[in-house]
mmCIF file with all atom_site columns, C-alpha atoms in Angstrom:
data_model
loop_
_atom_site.group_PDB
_atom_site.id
_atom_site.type_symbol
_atom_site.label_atom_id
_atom_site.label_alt_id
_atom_site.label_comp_id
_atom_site.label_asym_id
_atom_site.label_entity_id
_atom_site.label_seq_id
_atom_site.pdbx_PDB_ins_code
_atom_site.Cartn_x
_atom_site.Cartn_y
_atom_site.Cartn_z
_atom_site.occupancy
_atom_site.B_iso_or_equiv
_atom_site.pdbx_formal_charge
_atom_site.auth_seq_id
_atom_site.auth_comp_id
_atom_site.auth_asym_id
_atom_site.auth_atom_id
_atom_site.pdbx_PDB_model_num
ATOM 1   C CA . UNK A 1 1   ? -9.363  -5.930  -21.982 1.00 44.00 ? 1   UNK A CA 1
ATOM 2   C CA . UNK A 1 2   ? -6.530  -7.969  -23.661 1.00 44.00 ? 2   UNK A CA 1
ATOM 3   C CA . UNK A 1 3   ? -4.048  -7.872  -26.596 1.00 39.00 ? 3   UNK A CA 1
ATOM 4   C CA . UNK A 1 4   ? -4.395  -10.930 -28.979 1.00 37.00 ? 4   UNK A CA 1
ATOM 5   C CA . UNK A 1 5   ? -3.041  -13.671 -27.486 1.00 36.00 ? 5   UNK A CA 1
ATOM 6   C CA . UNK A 1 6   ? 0.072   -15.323 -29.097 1.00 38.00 ? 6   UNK A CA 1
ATOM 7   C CA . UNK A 1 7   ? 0.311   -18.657 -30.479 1.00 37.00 ? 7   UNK A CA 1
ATOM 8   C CA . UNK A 1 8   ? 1.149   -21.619 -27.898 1.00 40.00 ? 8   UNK A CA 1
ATOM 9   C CA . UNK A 1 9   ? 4.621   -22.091 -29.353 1.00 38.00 ? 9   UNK A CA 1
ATOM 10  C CA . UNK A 1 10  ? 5.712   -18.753 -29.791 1.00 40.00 ? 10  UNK A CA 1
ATOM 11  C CA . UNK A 1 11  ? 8.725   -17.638 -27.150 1.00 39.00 ? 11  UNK A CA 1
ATOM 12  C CA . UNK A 1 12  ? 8.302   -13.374 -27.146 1.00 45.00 ? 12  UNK A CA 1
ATOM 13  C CA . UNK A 1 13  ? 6.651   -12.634 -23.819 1.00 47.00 ? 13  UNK A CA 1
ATOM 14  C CA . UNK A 1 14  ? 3.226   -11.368 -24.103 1.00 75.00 ? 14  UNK A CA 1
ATOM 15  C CA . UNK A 1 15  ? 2.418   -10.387 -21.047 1.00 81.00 ? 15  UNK A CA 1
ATOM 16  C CA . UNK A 1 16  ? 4.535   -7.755  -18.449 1.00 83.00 ? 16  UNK A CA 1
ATOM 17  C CA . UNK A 1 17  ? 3.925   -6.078  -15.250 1.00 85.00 ? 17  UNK A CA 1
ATOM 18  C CA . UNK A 1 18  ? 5.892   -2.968  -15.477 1.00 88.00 ? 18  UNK A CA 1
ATOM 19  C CA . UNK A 1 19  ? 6.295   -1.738  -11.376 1.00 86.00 ? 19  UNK A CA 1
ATOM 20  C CA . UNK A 1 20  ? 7.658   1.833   -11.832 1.00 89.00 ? 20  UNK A CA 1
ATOM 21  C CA . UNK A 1 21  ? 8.461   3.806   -8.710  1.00 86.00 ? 21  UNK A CA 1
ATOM 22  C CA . UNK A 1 22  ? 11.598  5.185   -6.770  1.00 80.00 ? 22  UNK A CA 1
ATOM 23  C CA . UNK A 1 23  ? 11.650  2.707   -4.564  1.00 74.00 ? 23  UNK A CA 1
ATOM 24  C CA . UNK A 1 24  ? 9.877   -0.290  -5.586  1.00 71.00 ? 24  UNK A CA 1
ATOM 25  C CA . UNK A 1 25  ? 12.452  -0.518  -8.388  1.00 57.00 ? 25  UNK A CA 1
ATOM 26  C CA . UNK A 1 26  ? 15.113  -0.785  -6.056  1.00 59.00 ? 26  UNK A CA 1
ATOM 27  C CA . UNK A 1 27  ? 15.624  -4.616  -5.518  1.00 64.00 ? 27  UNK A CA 1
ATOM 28  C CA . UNK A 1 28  ? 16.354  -4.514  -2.099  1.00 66.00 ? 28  UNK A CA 1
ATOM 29  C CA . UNK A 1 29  ? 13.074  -2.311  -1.147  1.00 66.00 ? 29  UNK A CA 1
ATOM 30  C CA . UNK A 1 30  ? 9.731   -4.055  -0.917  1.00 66.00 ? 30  UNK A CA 1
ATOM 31  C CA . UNK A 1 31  ? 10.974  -7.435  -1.585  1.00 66.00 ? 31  UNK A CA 1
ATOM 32  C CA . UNK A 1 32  ? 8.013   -9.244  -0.441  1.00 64.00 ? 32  UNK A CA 1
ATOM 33  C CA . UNK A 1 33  ? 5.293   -6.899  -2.191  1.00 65.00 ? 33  UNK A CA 1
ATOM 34  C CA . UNK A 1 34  ? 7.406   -7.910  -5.944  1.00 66.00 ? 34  UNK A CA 1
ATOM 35  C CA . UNK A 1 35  ? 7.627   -11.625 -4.883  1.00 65.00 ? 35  UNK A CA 1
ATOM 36  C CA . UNK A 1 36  ? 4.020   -11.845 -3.943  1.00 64.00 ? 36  UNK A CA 1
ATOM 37  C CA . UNK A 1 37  ? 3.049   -10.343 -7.365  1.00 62.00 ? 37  UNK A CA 1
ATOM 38  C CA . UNK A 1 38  ? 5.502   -12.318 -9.547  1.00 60.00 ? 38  UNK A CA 1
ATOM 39  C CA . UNK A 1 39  ? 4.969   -15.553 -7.681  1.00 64.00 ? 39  UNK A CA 1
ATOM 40  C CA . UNK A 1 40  ? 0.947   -15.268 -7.988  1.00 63.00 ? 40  UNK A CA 1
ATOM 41  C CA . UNK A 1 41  ? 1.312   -14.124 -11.780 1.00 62.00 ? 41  UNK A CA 1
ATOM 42  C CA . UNK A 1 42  ? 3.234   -17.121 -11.972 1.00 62.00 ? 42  UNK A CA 1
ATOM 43  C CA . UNK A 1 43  ? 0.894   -20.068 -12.560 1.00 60.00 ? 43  UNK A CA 1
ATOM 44  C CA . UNK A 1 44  ? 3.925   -22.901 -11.971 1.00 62.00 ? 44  UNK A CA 1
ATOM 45  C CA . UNK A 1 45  ? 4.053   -22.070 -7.908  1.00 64.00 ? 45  UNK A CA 1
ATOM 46  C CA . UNK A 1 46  ? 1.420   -23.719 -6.760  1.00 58.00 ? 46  UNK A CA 1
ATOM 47  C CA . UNK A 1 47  ? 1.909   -21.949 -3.388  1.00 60.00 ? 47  UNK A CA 1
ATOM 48  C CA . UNK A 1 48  ? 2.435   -18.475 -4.097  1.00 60.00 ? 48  UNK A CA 1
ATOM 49  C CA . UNK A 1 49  ? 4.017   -15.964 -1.458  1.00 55.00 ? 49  UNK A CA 1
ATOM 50  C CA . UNK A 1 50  ? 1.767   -14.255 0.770   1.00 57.00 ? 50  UNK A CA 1
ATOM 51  C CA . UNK A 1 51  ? 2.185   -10.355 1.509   1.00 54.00 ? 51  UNK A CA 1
ATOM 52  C CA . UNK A 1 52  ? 2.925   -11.586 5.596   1.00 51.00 ? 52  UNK A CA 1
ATOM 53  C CA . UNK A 1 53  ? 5.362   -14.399 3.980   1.00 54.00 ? 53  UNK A CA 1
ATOM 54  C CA . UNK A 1 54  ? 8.298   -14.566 6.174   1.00 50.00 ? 54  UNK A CA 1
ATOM 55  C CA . UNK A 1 55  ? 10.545  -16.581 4.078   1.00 54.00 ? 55  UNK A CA 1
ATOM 56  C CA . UNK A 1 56  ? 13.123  -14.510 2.782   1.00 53.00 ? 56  UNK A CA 1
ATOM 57  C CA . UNK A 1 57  ? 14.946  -17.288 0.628   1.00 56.00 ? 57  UNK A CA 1
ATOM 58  C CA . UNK A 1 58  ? 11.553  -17.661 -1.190  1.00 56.00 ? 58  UNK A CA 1
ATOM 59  C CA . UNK A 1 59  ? 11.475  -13.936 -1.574  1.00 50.00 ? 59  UNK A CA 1
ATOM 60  C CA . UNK A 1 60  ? 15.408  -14.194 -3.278  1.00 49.00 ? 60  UNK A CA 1
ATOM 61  C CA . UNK A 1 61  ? 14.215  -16.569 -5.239  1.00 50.00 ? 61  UNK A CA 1
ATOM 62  C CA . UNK A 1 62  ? 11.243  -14.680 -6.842  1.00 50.00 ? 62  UNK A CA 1
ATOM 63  C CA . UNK A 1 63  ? 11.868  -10.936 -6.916  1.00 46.00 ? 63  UNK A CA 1
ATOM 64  C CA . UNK A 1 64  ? 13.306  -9.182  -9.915  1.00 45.00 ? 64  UNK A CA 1
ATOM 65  C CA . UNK A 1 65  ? 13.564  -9.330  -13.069 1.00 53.00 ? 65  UNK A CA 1
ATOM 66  C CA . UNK A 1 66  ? 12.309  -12.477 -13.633 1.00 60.00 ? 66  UNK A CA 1
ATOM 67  C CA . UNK A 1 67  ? 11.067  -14.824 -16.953 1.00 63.00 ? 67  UNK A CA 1
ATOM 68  C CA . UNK A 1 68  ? 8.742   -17.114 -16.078 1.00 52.00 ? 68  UNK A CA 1
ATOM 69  C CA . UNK A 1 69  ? 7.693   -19.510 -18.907 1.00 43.00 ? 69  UNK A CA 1
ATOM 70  C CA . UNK A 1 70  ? 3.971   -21.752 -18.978 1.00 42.00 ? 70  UNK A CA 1
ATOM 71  C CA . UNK A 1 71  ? 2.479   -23.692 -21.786 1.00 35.00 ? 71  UNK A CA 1
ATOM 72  C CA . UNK A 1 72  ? 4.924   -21.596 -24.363 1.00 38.00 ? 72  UNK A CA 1
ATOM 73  C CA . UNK A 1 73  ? 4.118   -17.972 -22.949 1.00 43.00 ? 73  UNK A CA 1
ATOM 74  C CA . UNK A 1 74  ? 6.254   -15.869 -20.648 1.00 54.00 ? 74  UNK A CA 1
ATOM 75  C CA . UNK A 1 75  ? 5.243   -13.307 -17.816 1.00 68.00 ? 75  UNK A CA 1
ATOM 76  C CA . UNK A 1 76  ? 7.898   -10.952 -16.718 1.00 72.00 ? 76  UNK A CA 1
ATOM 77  C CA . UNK A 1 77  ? 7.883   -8.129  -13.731 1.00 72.00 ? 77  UNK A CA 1
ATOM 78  C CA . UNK A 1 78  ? 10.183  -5.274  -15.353 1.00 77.00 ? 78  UNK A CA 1
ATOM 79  C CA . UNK A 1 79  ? 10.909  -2.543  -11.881 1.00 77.00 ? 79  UNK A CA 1
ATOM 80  C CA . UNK A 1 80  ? 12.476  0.856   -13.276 1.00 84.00 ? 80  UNK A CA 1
ATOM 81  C CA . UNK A 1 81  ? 13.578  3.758   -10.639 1.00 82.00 ? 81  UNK A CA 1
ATOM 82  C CA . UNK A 1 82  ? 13.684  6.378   -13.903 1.00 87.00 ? 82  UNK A CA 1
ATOM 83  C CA . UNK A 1 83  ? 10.390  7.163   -15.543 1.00 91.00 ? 83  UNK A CA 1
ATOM 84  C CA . UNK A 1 84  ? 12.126  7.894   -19.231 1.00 91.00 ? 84  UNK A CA 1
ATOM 85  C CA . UNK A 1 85  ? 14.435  4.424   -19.220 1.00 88.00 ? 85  UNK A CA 1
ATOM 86  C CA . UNK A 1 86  ? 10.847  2.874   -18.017 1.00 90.00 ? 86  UNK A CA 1
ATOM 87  C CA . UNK A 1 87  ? 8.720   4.897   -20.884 1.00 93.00 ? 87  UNK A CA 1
ATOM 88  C CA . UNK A 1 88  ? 11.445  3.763   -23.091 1.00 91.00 ? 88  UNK A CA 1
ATOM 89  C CA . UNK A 1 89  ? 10.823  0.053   -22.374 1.00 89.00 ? 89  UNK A CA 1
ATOM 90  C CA . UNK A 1 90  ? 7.522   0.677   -22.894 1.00 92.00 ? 90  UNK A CA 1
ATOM 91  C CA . UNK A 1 91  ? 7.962   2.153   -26.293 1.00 93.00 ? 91  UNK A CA 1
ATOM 92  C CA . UNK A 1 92  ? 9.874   -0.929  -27.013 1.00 89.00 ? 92  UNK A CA 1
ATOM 93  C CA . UNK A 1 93  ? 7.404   -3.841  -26.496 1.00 87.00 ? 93  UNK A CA 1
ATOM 94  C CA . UNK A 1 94  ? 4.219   -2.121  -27.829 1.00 89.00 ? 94  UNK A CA 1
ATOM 95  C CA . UNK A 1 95  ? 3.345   -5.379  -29.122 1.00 86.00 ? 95  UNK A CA 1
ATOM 96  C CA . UNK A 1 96  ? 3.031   -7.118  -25.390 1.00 86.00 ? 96  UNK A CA 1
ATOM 97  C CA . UNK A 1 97  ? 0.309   -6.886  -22.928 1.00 89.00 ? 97  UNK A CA 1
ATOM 98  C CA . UNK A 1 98  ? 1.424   -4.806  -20.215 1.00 92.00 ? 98  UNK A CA 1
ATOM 99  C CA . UNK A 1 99  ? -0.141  -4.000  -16.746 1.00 93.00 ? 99  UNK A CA 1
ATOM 100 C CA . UNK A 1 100 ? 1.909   -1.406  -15.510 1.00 95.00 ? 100 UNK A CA 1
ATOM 101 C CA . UNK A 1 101 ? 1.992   -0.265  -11.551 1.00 93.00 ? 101 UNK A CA 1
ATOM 102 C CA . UNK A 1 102 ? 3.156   3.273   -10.425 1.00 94.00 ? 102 UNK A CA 1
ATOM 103 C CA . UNK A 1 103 ? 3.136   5.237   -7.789  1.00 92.00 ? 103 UNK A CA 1
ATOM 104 C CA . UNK A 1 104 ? 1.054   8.989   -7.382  1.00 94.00 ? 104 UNK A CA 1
ATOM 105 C CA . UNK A 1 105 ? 4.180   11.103  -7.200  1.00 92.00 ? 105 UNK A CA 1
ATOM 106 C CA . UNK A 1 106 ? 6.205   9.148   -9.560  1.00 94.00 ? 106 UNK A CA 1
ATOM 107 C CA . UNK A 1 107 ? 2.861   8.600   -12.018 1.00 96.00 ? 107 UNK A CA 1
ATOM 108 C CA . UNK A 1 108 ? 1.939   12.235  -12.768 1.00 96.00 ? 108 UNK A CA 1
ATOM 109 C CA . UNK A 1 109 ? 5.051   12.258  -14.397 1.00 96.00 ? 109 UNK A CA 1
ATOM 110 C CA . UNK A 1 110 ? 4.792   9.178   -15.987 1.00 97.00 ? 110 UNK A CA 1
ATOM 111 C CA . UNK A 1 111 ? 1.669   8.391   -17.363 1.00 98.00 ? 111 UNK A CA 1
ATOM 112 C CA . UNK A 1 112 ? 1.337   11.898  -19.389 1.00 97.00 ? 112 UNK A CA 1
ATOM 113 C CA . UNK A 1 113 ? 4.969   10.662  -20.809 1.00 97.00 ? 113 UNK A CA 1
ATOM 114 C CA . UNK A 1 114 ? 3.301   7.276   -21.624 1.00 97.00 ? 114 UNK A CA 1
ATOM 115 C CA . UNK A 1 115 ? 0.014   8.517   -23.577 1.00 97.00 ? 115 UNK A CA 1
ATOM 116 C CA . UNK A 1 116 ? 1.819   10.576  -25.311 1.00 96.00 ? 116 UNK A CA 1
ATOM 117 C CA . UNK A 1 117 ? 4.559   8.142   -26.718 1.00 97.00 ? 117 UNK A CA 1
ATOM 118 C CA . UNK A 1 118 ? 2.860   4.891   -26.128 1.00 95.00 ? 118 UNK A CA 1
ATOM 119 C CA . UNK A 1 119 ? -0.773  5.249   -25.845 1.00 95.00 ? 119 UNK A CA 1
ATOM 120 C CA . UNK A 1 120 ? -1.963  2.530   -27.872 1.00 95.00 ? 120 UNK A CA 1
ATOM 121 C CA . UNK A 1 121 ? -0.599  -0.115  -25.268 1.00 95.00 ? 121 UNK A CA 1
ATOM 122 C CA . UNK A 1 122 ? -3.246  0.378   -23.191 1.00 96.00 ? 122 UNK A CA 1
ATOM 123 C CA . UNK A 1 123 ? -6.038  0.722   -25.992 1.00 95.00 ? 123 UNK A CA 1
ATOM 124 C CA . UNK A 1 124 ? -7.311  -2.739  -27.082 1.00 93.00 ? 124 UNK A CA 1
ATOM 125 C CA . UNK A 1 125 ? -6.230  -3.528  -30.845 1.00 91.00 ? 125 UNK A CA 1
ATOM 126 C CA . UNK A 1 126 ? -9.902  -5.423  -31.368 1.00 91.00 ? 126 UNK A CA 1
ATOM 127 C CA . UNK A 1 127 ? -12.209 -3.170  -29.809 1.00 93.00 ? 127 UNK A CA 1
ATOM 128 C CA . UNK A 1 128 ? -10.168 -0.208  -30.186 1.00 94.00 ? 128 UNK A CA 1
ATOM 129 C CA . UNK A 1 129 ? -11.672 0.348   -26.568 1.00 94.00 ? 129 UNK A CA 1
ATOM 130 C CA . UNK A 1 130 ? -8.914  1.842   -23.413 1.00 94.00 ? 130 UNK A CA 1
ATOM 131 C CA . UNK A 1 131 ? -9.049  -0.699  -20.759 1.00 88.00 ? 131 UNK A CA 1
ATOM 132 C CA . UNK A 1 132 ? -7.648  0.232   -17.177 1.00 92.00 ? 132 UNK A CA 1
ATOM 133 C CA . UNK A 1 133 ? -4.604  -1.176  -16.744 1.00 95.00 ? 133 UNK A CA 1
ATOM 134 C CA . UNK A 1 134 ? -2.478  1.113   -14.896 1.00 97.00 ? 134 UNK A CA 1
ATOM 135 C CA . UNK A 1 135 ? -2.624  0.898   -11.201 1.00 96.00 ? 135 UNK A CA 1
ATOM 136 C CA . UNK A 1 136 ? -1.147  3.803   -9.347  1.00 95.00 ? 136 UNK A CA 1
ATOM 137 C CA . UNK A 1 137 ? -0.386  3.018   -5.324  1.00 88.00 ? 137 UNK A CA 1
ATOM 138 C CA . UNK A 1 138 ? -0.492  5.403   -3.107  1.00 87.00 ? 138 UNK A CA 1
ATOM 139 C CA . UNK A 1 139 ? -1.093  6.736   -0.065  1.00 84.00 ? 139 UNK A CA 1
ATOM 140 C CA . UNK A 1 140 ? -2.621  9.970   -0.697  1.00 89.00 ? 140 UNK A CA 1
ATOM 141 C CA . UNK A 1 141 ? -5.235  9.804   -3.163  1.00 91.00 ? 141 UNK A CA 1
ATOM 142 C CA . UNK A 1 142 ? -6.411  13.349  -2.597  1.00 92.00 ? 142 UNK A CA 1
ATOM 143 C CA . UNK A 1 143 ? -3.112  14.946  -3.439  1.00 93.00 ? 143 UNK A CA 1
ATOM 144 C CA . UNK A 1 144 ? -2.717  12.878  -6.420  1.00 95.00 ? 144 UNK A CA 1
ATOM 145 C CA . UNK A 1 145 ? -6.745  13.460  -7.915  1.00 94.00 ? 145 UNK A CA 1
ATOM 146 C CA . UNK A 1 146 ? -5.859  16.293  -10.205 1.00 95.00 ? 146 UNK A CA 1
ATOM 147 C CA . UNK A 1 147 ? -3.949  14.154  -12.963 1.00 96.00 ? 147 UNK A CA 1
ATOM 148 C CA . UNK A 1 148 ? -5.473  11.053  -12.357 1.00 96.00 ? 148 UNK A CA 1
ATOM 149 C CA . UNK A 1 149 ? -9.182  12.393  -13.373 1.00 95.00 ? 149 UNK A CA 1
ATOM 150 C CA . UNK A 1 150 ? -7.358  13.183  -16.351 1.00 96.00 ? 150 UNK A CA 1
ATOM 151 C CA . UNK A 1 151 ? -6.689  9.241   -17.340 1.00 96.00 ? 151 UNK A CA 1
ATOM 152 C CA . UNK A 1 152 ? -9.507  7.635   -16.108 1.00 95.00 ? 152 UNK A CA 1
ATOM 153 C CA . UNK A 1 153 ? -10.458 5.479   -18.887 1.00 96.00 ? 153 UNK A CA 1
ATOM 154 C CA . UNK A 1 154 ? -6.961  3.913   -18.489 1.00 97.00 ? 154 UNK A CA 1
ATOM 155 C CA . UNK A 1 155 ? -6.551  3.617   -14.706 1.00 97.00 ? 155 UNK A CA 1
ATOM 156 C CA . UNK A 1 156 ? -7.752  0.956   -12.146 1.00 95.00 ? 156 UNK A CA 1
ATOM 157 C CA . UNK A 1 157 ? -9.113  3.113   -9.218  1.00 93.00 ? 157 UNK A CA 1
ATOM 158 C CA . UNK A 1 158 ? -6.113  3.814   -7.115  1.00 94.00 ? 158 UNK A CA 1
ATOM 159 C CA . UNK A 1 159 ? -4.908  1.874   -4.307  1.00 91.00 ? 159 UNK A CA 1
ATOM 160 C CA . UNK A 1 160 ? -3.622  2.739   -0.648  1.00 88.00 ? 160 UNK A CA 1
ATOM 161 C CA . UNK A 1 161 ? -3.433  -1.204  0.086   1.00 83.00 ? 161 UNK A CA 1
ATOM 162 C CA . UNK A 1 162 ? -0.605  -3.078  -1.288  1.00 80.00 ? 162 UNK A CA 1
ATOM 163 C CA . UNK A 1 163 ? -2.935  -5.889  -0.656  1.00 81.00 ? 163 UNK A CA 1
ATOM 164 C CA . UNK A 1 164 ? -5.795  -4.452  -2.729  1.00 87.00 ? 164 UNK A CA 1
ATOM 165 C CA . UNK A 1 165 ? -3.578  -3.928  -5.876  1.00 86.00 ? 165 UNK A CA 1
ATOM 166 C CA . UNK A 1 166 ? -2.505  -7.423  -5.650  1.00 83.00 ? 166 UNK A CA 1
ATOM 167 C CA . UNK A 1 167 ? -6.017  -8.747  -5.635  1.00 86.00 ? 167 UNK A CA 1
ATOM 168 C CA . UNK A 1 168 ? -7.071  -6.850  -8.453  1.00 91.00 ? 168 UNK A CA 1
ATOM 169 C CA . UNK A 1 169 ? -3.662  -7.213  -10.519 1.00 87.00 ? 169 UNK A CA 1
ATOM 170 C CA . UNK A 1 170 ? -4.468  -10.881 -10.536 1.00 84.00 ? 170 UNK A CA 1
ATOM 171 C CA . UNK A 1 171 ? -7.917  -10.819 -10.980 1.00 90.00 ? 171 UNK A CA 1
ATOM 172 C CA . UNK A 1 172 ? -7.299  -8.332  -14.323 1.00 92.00 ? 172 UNK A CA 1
ATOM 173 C CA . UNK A 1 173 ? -4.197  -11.023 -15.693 1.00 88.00 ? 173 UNK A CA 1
ATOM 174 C CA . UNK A 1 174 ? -6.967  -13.647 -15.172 1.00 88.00 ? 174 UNK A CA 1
ATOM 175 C CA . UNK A 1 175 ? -9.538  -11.744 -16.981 1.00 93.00 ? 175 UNK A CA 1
ATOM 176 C CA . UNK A 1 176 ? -7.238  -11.441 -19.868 1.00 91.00 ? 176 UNK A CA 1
ATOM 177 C CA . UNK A 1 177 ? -6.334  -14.634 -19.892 1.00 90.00 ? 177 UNK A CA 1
ATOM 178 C CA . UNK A 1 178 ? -10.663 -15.515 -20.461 1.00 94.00 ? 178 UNK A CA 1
ATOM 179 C CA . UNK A 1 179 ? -10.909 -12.165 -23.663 1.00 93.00 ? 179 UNK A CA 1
ATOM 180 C CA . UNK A 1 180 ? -7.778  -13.967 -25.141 1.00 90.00 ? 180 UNK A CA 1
ATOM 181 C CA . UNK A 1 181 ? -9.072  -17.720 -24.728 1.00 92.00 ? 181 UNK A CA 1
ATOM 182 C CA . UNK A 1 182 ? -12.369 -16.598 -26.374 1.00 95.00 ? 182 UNK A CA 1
ATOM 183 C CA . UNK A 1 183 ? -10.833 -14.714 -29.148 1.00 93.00 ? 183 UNK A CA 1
ATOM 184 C CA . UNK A 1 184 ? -8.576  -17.908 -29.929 1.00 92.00 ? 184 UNK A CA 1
ATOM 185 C CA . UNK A 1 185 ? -11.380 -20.088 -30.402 1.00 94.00 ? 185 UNK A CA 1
ATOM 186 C CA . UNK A 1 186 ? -13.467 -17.464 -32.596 1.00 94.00 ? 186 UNK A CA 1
ATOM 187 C CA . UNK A 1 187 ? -10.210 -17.278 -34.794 1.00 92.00 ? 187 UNK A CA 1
ATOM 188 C CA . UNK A 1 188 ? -10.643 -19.003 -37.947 1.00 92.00 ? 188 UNK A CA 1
ATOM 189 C CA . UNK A 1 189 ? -9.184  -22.135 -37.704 1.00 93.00 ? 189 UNK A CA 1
ATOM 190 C CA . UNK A 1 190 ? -9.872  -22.334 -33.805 1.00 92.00 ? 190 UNK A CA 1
ATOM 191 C CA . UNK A 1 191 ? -6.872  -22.715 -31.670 1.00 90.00 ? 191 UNK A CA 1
ATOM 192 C CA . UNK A 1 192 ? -8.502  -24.554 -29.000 1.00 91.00 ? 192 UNK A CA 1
ATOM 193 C CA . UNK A 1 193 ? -5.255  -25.834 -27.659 1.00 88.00 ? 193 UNK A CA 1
ATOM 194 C CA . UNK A 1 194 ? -4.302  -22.354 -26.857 1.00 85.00 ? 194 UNK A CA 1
ATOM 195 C CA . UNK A 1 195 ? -7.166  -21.580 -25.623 1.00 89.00 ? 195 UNK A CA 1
ATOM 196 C CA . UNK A 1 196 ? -7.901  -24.507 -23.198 1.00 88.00 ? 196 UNK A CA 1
ATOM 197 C CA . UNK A 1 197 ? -4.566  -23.157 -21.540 1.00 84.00 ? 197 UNK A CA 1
ATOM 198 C CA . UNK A 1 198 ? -5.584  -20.097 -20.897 1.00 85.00 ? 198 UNK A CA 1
ATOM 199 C CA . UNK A 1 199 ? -8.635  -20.647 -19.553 1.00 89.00 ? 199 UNK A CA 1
ATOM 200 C CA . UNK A 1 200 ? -6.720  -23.362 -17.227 1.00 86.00 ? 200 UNK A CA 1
ATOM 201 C CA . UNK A 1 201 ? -4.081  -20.030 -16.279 1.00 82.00 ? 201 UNK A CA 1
ATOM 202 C CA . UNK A 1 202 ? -7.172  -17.884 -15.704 1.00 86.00 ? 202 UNK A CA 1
ATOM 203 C CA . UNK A 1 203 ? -9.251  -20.217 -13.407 1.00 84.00 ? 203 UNK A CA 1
ATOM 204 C CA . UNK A 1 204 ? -5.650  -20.975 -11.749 1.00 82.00 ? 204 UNK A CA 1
ATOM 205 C CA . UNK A 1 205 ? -5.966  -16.848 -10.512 1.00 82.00 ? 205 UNK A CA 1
ATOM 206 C CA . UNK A 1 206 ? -9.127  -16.456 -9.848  1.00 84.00 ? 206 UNK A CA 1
ATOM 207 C CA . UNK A 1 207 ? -8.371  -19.508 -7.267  1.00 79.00 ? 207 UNK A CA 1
ATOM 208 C CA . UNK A 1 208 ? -5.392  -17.173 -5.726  1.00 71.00 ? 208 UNK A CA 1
#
């Protein structure tokens, strides 16, 4: 479900979560939910923030917008408030991996916006395959069905539990991290540098 993976010693991120909602964008809202995600995505912490962490100079250490750089590749967590300056970004780094959170009311809005400007982010270049890798939170799935069903090749099922997106935000990054580490070594010559990293970033995850 991956983008090709960039060489070791390139410095462009590759890999983004995008968090786009009214509030979660908002740095001093949910400050524990964004440092549990960008601490666990980042694979130098070797004791990543719980959702019940309590530590609020660990949280001001780790939320926002923040460039995290391992083995020559960079994760970021981008949070927007406005759906076109987020679409926008989008439209802007079509060439980077991106796992992209949202919520219901802010997503039917949203995600029509992004598949029609940026569709192909979410469409893998080597399979030419969509892979689900939009997560929409929220707490009324019901009220929120009709434009979802619309996007379902493209969208994790939806989430009420902050918790649950977490697990299976991490678990996807880690999956990617095994599609690109495969593709590296099938490349011709073999990167097997590159790809013994990210196979070491992937089991790292899955450990979470």
């Amino acid at each position: 479900m991956c983008n090709d993976a960039l060489a070791s010693n390139e410095e462009t991120p590759n890999h983004m979560i995008v968090w786009l909602d009214f509030q979660i964008g908002r740095r001093e809202d949910y400050q524990r939910l964004k440092a549990a995600f960008s601490s666990t995505a980042n694979l130098n912490n070797v004791n990543p923030i719980r959702l019940i962490d309590k530590d609020d100079d660990a949280i001001n250490r780790t939320v926002g917008f923040e460039e995290v750089k391992f083995e020559g590749v960079n994760f970021l967590l981008a949070a927007f408030t406005n759906v076109e300056c987020c679409v926008e970004f989008l439209q802007n780094n079509q060439d980077k991996k991106i796992f992209f959170i949202t919520s219901g009311q802010i997503g039917r809005a949203a995600v029509p916006l992004i598949m029609l400007r940026c569709k192909n982010i979410f469409i893998d270049p080597v399979t030419n395959e969509p892979y689900q890798s939009i997560y929409v939170f929220c707490h009324d799935i019901n009220r929120n069905a009709d434009w979802m069903r619309q996007y379902l090749d493209y969208l994790a099922p939806p989430f009420v539990f902050d918790k649950d997106l977490l697990l299976r935000l991490i678990r996807d990054i880690a999956d990617c991290f095994v599609v690109e580490s495969k593709r590296l070594l099938a490349a011709k010559p073999p990167n097997n540098s590159a790809a013994y990293n990210r196979l070491n970033w992937a089991y790292t995850l899955y450990d979470r």
